[in-house]
XYZ file of C-alpha atoms in Angstrom:
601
model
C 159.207 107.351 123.509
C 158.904 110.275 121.091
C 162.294 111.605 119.417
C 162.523 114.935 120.400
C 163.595 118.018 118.314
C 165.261 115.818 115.625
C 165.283 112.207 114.782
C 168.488 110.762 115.595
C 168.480 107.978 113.314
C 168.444 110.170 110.780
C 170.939 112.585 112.088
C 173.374 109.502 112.113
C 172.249 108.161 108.707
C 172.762 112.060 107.371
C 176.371 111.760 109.384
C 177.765 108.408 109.093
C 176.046 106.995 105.744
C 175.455 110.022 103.284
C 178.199 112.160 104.338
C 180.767 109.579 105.335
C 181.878 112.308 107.471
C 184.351 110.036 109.427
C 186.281 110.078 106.149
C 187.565 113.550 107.494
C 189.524 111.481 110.169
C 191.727 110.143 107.880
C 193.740 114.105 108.043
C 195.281 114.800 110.609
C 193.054 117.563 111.445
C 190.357 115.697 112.796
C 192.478 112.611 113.641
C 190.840 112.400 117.132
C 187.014 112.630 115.985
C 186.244 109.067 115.271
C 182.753 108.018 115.250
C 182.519 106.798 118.687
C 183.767 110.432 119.558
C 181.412 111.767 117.022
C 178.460 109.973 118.263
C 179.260 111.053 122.134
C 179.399 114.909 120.773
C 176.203 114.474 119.346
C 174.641 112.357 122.245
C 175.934 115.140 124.693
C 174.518 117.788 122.707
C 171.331 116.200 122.410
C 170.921 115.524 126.565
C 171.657 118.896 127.188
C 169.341 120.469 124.843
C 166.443 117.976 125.813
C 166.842 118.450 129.389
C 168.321 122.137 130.289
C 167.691 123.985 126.544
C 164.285 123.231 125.535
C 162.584 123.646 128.962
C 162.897 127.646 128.612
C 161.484 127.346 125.168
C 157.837 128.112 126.294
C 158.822 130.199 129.665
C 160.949 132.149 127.120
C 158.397 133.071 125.020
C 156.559 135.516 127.557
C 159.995 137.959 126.274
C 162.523 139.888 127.790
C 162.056 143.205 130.039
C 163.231 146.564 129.329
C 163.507 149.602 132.128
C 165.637 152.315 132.443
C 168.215 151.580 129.549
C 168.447 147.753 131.619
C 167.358 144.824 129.362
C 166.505 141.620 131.470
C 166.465 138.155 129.410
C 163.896 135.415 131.066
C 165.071 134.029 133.973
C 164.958 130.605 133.259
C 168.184 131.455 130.731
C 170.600 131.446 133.727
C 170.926 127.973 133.841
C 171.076 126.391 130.373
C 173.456 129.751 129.947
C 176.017 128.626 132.368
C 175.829 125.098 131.148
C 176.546 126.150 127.206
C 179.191 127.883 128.459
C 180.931 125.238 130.694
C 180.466 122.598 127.729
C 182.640 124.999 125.182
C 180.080 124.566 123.254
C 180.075 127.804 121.459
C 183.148 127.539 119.189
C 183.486 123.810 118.543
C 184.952 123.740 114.984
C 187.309 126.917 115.400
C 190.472 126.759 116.560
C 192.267 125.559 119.515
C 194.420 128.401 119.807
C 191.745 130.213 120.594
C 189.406 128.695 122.686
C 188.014 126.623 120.053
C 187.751 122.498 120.109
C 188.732 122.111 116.613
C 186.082 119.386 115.431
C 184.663 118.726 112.083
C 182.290 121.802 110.989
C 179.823 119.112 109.845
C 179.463 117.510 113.522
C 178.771 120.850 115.014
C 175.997 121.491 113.151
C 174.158 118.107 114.025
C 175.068 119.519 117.510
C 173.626 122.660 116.783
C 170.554 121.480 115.384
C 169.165 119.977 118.918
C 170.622 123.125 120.462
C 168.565 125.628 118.100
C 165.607 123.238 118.184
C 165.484 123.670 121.497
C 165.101 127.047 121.563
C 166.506 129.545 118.712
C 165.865 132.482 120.424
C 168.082 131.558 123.482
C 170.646 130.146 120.866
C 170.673 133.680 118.863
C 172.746 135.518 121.892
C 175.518 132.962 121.302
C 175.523 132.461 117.287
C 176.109 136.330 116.895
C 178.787 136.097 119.015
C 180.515 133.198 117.511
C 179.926 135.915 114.362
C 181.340 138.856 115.972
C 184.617 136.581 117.336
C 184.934 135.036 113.432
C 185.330 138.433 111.580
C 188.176 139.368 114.864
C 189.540 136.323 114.072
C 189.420 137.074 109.969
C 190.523 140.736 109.903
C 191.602 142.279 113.160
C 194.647 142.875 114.269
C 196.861 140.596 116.816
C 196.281 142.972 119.795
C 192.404 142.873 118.573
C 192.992 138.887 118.448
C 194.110 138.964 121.877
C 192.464 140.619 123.865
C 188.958 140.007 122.515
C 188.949 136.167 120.853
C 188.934 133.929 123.984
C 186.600 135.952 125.433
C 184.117 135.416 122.733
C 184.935 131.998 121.722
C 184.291 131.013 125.279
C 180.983 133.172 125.405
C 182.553 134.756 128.637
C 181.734 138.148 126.717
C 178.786 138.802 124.170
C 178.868 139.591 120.566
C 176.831 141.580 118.240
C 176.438 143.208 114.747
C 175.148 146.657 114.089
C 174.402 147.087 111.016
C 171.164 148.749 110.564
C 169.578 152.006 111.013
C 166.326 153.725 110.534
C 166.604 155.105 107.387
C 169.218 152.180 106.696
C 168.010 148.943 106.162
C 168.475 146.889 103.426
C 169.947 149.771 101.638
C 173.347 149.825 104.087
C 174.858 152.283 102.117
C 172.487 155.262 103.649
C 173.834 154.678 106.883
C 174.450 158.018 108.962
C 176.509 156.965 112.081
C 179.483 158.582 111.891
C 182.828 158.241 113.141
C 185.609 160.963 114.140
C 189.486 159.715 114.309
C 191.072 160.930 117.178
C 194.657 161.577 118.411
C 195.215 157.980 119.282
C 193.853 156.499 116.663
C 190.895 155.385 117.937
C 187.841 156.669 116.690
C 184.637 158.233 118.252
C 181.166 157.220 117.028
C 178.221 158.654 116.845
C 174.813 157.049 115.610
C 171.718 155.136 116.672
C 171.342 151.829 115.139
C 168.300 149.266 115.125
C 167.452 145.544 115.308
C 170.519 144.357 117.128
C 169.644 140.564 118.572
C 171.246 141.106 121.656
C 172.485 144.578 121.685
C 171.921 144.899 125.695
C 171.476 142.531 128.621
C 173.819 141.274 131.796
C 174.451 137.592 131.364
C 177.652 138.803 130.189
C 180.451 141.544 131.548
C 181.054 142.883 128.261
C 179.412 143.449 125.037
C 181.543 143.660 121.737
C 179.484 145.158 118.858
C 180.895 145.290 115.489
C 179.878 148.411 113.850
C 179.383 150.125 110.365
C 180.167 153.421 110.477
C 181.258 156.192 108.117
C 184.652 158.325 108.529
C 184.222 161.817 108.436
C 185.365 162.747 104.832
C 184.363 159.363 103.055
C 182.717 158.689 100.395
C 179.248 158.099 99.952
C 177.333 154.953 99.800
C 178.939 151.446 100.740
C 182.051 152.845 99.002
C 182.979 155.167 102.282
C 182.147 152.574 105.245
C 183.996 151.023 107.738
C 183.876 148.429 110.339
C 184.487 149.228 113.976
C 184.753 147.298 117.035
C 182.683 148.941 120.001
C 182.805 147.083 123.280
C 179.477 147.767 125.941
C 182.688 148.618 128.032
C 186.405 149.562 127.221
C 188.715 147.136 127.300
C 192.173 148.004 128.648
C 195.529 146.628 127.433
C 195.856 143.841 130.132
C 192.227 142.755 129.509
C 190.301 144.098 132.075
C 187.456 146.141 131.616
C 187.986 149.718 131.832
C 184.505 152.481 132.098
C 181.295 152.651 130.490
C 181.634 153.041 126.567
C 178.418 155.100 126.003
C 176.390 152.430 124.267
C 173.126 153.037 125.792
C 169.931 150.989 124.714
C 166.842 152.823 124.369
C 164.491 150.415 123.805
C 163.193 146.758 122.755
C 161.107 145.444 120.092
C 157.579 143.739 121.049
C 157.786 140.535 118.143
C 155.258 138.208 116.802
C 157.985 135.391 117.948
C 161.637 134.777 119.258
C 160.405 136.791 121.776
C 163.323 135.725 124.018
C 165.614 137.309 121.939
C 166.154 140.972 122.794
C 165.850 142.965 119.680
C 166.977 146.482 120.688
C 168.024 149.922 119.269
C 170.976 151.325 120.941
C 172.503 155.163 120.510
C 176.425 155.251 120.362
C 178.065 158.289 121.825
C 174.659 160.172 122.997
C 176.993 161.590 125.532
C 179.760 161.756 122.878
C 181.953 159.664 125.035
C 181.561 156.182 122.700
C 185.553 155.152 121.146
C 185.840 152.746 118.712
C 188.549 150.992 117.382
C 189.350 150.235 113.257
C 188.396 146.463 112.245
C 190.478 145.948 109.259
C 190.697 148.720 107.060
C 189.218 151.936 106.154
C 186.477 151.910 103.571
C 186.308 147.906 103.371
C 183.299 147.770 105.940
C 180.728 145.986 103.773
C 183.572 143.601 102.027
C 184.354 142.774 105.489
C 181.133 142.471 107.196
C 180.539 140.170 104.385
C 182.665 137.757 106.722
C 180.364 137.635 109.013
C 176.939 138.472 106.856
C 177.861 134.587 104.699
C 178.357 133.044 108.311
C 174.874 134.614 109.612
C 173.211 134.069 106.396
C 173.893 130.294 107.019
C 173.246 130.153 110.649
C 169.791 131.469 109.621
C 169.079 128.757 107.640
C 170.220 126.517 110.501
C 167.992 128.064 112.898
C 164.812 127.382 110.072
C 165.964 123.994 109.958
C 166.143 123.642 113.700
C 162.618 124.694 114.507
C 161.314 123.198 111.098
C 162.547 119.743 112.364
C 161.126 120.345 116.230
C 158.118 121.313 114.662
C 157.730 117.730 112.449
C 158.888 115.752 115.576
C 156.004 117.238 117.604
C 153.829 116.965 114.626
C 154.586 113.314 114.350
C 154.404 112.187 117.664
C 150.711 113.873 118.346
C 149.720 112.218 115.089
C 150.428 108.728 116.772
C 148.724 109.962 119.842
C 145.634 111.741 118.833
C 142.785 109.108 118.260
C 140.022 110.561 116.035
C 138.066 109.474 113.639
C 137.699 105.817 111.676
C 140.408 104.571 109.183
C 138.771 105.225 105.843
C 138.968 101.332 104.724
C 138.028 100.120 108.134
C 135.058 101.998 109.463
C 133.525 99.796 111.526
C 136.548 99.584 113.884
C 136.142 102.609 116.066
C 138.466 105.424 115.983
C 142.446 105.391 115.194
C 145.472 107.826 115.460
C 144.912 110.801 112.571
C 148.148 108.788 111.558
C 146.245 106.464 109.609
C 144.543 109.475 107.901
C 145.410 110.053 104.031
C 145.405 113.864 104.360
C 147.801 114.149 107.547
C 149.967 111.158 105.975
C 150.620 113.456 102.893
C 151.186 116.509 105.415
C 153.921 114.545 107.294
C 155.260 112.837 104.124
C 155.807 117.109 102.677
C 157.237 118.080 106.153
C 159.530 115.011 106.386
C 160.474 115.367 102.878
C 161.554 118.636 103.147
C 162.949 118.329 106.818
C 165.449 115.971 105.692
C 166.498 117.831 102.537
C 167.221 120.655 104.796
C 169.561 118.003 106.897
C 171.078 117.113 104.353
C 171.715 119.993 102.588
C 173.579 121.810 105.568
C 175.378 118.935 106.651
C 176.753 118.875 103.095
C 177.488 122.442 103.235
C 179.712 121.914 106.896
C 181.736 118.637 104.401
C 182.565 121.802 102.296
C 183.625 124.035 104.740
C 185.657 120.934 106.007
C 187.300 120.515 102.982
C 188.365 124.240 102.828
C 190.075 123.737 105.683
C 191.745 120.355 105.191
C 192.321 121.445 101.220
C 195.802 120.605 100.163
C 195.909 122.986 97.291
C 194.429 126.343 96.015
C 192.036 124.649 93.254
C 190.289 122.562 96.038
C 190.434 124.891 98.528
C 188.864 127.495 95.383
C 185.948 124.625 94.515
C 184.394 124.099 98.097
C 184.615 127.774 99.064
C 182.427 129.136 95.586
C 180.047 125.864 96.420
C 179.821 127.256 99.523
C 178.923 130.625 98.181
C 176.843 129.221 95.362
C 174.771 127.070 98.406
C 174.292 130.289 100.776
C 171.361 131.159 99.173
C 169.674 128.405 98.738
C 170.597 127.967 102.535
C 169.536 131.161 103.778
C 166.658 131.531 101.317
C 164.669 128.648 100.263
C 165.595 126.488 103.700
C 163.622 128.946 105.238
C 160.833 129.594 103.184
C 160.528 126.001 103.417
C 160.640 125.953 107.426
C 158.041 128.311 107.369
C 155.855 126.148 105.160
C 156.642 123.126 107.454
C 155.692 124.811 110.557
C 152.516 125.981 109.311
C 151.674 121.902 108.200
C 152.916 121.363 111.820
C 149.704 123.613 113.102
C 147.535 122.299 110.745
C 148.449 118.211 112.232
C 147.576 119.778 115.956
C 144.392 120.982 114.269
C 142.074 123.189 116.571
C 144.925 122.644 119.373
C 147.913 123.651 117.071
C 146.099 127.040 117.182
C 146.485 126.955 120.602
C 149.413 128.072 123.137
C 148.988 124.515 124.925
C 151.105 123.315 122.640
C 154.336 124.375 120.929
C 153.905 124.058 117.234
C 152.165 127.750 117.106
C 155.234 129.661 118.961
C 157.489 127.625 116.511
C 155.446 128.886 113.785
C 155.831 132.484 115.030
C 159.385 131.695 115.619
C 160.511 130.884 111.661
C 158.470 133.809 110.014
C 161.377 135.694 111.322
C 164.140 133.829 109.237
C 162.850 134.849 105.644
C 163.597 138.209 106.714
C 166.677 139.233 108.838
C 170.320 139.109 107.762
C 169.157 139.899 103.905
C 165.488 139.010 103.106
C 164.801 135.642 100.612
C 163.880 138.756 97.786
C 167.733 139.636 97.918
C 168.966 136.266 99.068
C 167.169 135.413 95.435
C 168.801 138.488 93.627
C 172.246 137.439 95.354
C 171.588 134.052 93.444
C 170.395 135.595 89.732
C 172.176 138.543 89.863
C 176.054 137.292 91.148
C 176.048 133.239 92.193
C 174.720 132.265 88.857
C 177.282 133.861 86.666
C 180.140 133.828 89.205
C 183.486 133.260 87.970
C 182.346 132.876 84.597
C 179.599 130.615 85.598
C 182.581 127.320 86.802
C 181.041 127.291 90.217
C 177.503 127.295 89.599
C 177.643 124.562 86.676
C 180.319 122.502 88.891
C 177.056 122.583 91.681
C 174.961 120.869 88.749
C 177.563 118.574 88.033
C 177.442 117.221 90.988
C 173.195 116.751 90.558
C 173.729 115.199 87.500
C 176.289 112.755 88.809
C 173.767 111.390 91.108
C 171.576 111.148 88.778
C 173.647 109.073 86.340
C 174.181 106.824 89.311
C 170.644 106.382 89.940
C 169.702 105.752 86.375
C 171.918 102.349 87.026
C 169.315 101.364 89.855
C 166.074 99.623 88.490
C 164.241 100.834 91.432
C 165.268 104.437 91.156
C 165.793 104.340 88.071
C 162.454 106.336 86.724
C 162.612 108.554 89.541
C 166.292 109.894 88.368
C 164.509 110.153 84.738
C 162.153 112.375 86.761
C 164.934 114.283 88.174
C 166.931 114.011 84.961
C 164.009 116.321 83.086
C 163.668 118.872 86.010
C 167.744 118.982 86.027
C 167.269 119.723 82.100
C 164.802 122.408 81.626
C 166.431 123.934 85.189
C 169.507 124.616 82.879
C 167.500 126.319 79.606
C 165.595 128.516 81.652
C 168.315 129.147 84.053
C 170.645 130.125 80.967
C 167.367 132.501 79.313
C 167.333 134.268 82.452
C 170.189 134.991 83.283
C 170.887 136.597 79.576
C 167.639 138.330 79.864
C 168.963 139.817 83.459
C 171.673 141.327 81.141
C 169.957 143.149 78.476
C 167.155 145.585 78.467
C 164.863 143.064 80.277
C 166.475 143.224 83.621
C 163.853 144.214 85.579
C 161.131 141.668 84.664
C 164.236 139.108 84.771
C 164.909 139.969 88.324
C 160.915 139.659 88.832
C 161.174 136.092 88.521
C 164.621 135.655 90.999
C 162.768 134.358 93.781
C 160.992 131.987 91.554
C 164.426 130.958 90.411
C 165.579 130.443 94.056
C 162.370 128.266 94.744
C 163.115 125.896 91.606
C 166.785 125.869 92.405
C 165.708 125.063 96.143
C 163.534 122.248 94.406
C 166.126 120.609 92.170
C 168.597 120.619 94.928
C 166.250 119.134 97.436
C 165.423 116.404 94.822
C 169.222 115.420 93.953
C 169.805 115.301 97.759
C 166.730 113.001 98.454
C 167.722 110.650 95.616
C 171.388 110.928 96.726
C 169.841 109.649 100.360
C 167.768 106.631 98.655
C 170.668 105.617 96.383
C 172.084 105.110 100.246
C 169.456 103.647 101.367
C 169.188 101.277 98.673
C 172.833 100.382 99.064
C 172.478 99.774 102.801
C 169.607 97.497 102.184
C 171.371 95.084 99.789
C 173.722 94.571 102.623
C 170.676 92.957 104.552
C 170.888 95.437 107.635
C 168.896 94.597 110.840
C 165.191 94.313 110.516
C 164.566 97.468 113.102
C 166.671 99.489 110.122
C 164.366 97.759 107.273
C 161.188 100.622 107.355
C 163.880 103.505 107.840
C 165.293 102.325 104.479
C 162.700 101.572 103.116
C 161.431 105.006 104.323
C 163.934 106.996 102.680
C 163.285 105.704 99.248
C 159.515 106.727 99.645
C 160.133 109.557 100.855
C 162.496 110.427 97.413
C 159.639 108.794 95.099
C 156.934 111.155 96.873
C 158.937 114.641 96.542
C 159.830 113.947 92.822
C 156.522 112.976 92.137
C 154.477 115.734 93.320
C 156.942 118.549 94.624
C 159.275 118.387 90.948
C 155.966 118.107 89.025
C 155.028 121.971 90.371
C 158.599 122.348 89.326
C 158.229 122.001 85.969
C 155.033 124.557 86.096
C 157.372 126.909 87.689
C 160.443 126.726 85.277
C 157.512 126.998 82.083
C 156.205 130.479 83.943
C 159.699 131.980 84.878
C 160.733 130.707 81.198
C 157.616 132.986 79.999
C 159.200 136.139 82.463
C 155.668 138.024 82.088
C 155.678 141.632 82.677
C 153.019 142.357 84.379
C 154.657 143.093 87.651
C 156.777 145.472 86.063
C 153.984 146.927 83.492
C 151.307 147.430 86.163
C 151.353 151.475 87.177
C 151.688 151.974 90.956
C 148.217 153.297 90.572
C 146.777 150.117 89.250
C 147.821 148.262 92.349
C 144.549 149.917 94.263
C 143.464 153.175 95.502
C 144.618 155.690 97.518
């Protein structure tokens, strides 16, 4: 039978073998999450996301409903909803103390990588709110805390983020809803925001929508905002819900995908009745919707992944299937899966490739937000926390231009019938554009890396990232199998570093703007180097696992993973090296053309 979604070998090769992420057991932490417990949380998530999750994927897709200021999700959410809920399976690495199950980062997101490939736009509703409960749990207050962090955690309330606005969108800082203290301290707002994922519907009670807002009186720009909490409904002291908070939605996007997802514009306080209440303090908005911005930024990624993966499982299994056409060597034998086709080999070979760098790249990034929390002292703690920073846009950016690019190879396998609503590869191909663009498009997510990630801290954190790249590759160099791919490697990881280093001076002198013309290059090569040291990182494991003579069914996974490593240095790192020598060369022309010379009027 076809592996659905994801391949689970490789989800417990990624886990168990690369990772080693039952080393985390040894602290006390995560005493309890041995691998037969780890294996069960996976196995769990996987059944329900295969047999509840994934059957609203296509249903879904026909969108939600809006009447009346009413938003209606698709019906056959109910369910599945009620189900995610019961499981806990919303906050299962926060804490205990409030609502949380406490496990291992890295095993939730192998659980949340069947869940989102089952359907991202149904998981959207519950990753904001696992966003909006991590920034109450970060900087509110304890009566915040309380009366608003179970609730979330245990998705018996919604969550949102309202960030932007019509004349506000990337730029933040032009924001114009506005917010009045009153007597009490509360605050009442007044605004119309846009693009909230989930800003209205009734598969919750409540609604709790983090807001940026500006104080009457304060200053202008991202300087002189502030982050509010504004519930669909007031909460009162005990808990209960008190009236109708005047956040009224006045409409819903039509999308080319994640249609399921209700994308809505809401008005706060058209009736001048909405209150909001301070999160954190006053003029710190942006520094603290950061906390949940890094978060989204690398749930996105998760969410490319997730449909990236789906998308090269159904690929995979339809190129075993389909029967057309002779095998080029064999002509006279009748017709054979497009399997045994050269052309959609080397299009599964580049999805596979790159589906499994993704894997492995944001499994390594939940070890680091492991070791943040299980960090003994503030250097270690320090190191995992900028590699996480340093990795966000890598995660956020080039994961998803990448899913993208493996979605659209997915449509191209179907042929004629990937085209086609019959099957599901086309809806997940409308489903990832959307991930290059929302919570910071890849242009900024690439700026983010030139213009601060690079040069962060005086550069430590970046250069301690390609340490650990050239570590592997010293190890590899020791292996006569690997050993010219590392060499490979070795000379991408090399001219990476001059160019990165000529850049990043030219970003600080009078060349800045035809510097920053080449940061989403930058992110692309970065994206290429670190998919290469994590795909030799995966055959060096391979490698070792096969000198231990495993059992013959492992042999071709193996065996698998160090072809897989030998193809994407061999024909992805060779582009590489075309890209560093054109970035290196930062033409001008982009910035030297005249806004006339870009066409007519």
């Amino acid at each position: 039978m076809a592996q659905p979604i994801a391949d689970r070998r490789d989800v417990d090769f990624v886990l168990h073998e690369q990772m080693e992420v039952t080393r985390l057991t040894d602290n006390e932490t995560f005493a309890e999450f041995n691998k037969k417990t780890i294996d069960m949380i996976v196995s769990e998530a996987r059944s329900l996301a295969i047999k509840e999750i994934m059957p609203t994927q296509e249903p879904g897709d026909a969108g939600c409903d809006f009447e009346g200021g009413t938003v209606t999700l698709p019906e056959c959410y109910s369910r599945p909803w009620e189900l995610f809920i019961e499981g806990e399976w919303l906050a299962m690495s926060d804490s205990p103390e409030w609502g949380g199950q406490g496990m291992p980062k890295t095993v939730a997101l192998a659980a949340n990588e069947y869940f989102i490939g089952a359907n991202v736009a149904f998981m959207l509703y519950h990753g904001l709110t696992h966003g909006a409960a991590k920034m109450v749990e970060e900087i509110g207050n304890e009566k915040q805390k309380k009366l608003y962090l179970k609730k979330l955690y245990s998705g018996e309330w919604a969550g949102t983020m309202l960030l932007t606005e019509a004349c506000a969108g990337s730029d933040v800082g032009a924001l114009e809803t506005t917010a009045k203290k009153n007597p009490d301290g509360t605050y009442s707002i007044t605004g119309s925001k846009i693009f909230i994922s989930g800003g209205e519907h009734s598969m919750t009670p409540n609604i709790v929508h983090p807001v940026l807002a500006r104080i009457e009186g304060a200053p202008a720009g991202t300087r002189g905002i502030s982050l509010f909490l504004v519930p669909k409904y007031r909460v009162n002291d005990d808990g209960s819900l008190g009236e109708f908070n005047d956040v009224v939605c006045t409409g819903i996007e039509h999308k080319m995908g994640i249609n399921g997802s209700a994308t809505c514009s809401l008005t706060l306080g058209g009736s001048g009745n909405c209150i909001g209440e301070l999160l954190g303090e006053e003029n710190k908005g942006m520094r603290n919707m950061f906390i949940m911005m890094n978060d989204a930024r690398q749930l996105v990624g998760l969410q490319g992944f997730g449909v990236a993966t789906a998308s090269y499982m159904h690929a995979l299994a339809y190129a075993r299937e389909r029967v057309q056409g002779a095998n080029m060597v064999k002509p006279r034998e009748g017709s054979v899966p497009i399997i045994q086709h050269p052309d959609v080999r080397r299009q599964l070979l580049e999805m596979k490739a790159n589906v499994e760098g993704m894997r492995s790249l944001i499994y390594f990034s939940g070890i680091c937000h492991d070791m943040v929390k299980l960090a003994e002292d503030e250097e270690t703690r320090l190191e995992y926390s900028q590699l996480l920073e340093v990795l966000t846009p890598i995660i956020k950016g080039y994961v998803t231009d990448k899913a993208n690019e493996v979605c659209s190879h997915g449509v191209q396998v179907y042929g004629g019938y990937g085209y086609c609503k019959d099957f599901p590869v086309e809806q997940l191909l409308r489903d990832s554009r959307i991930f290059q663009i929302y919570e910071g498009t890849n242009g900024i997510q690439s700026m983010d890396l030139l213009g601060r990630k690079v040069g962060m801290s005086k550069g430590k954190p970046f250069m301690s990232f390609l340490a650990r790249i050239k570590k592997t590759i010293d190890e590899a160099k020791e292996s006569a199998e690997l050993k010219p791919l590392a060499a490979k490697l070795e000379e991408v990881y090399t001219r990476f570093n001059e160019v990165v280093v000529a850049l990043a001076n030219a970003a600080m002198g009078e060349k800045v703007q035809s510097a920053f013309a080449q940061s989403h290059p930058l992110l692309t090569v970065t994206g290429d180097l670190t998919f290469g040291w994590l795909l030799l990182w995966r055959a060096l494991t391979a490698e070792k696992a096969l000198a231990g003579k495993p059992k013959k069914k492992d042999l071709p996974f193996y065996e698998g993973q160090i072809k897989t490593c030998a193809y994407y240095i061999n024909n992805t790192l060779a582009v590489t090296l075309g890209r560093l020598a054109a970035i290196e060369g930062m033409d001008d022309a982009v910035i030297g053309i005249s806004e006339e010379g870009f066409g007519s009027k």
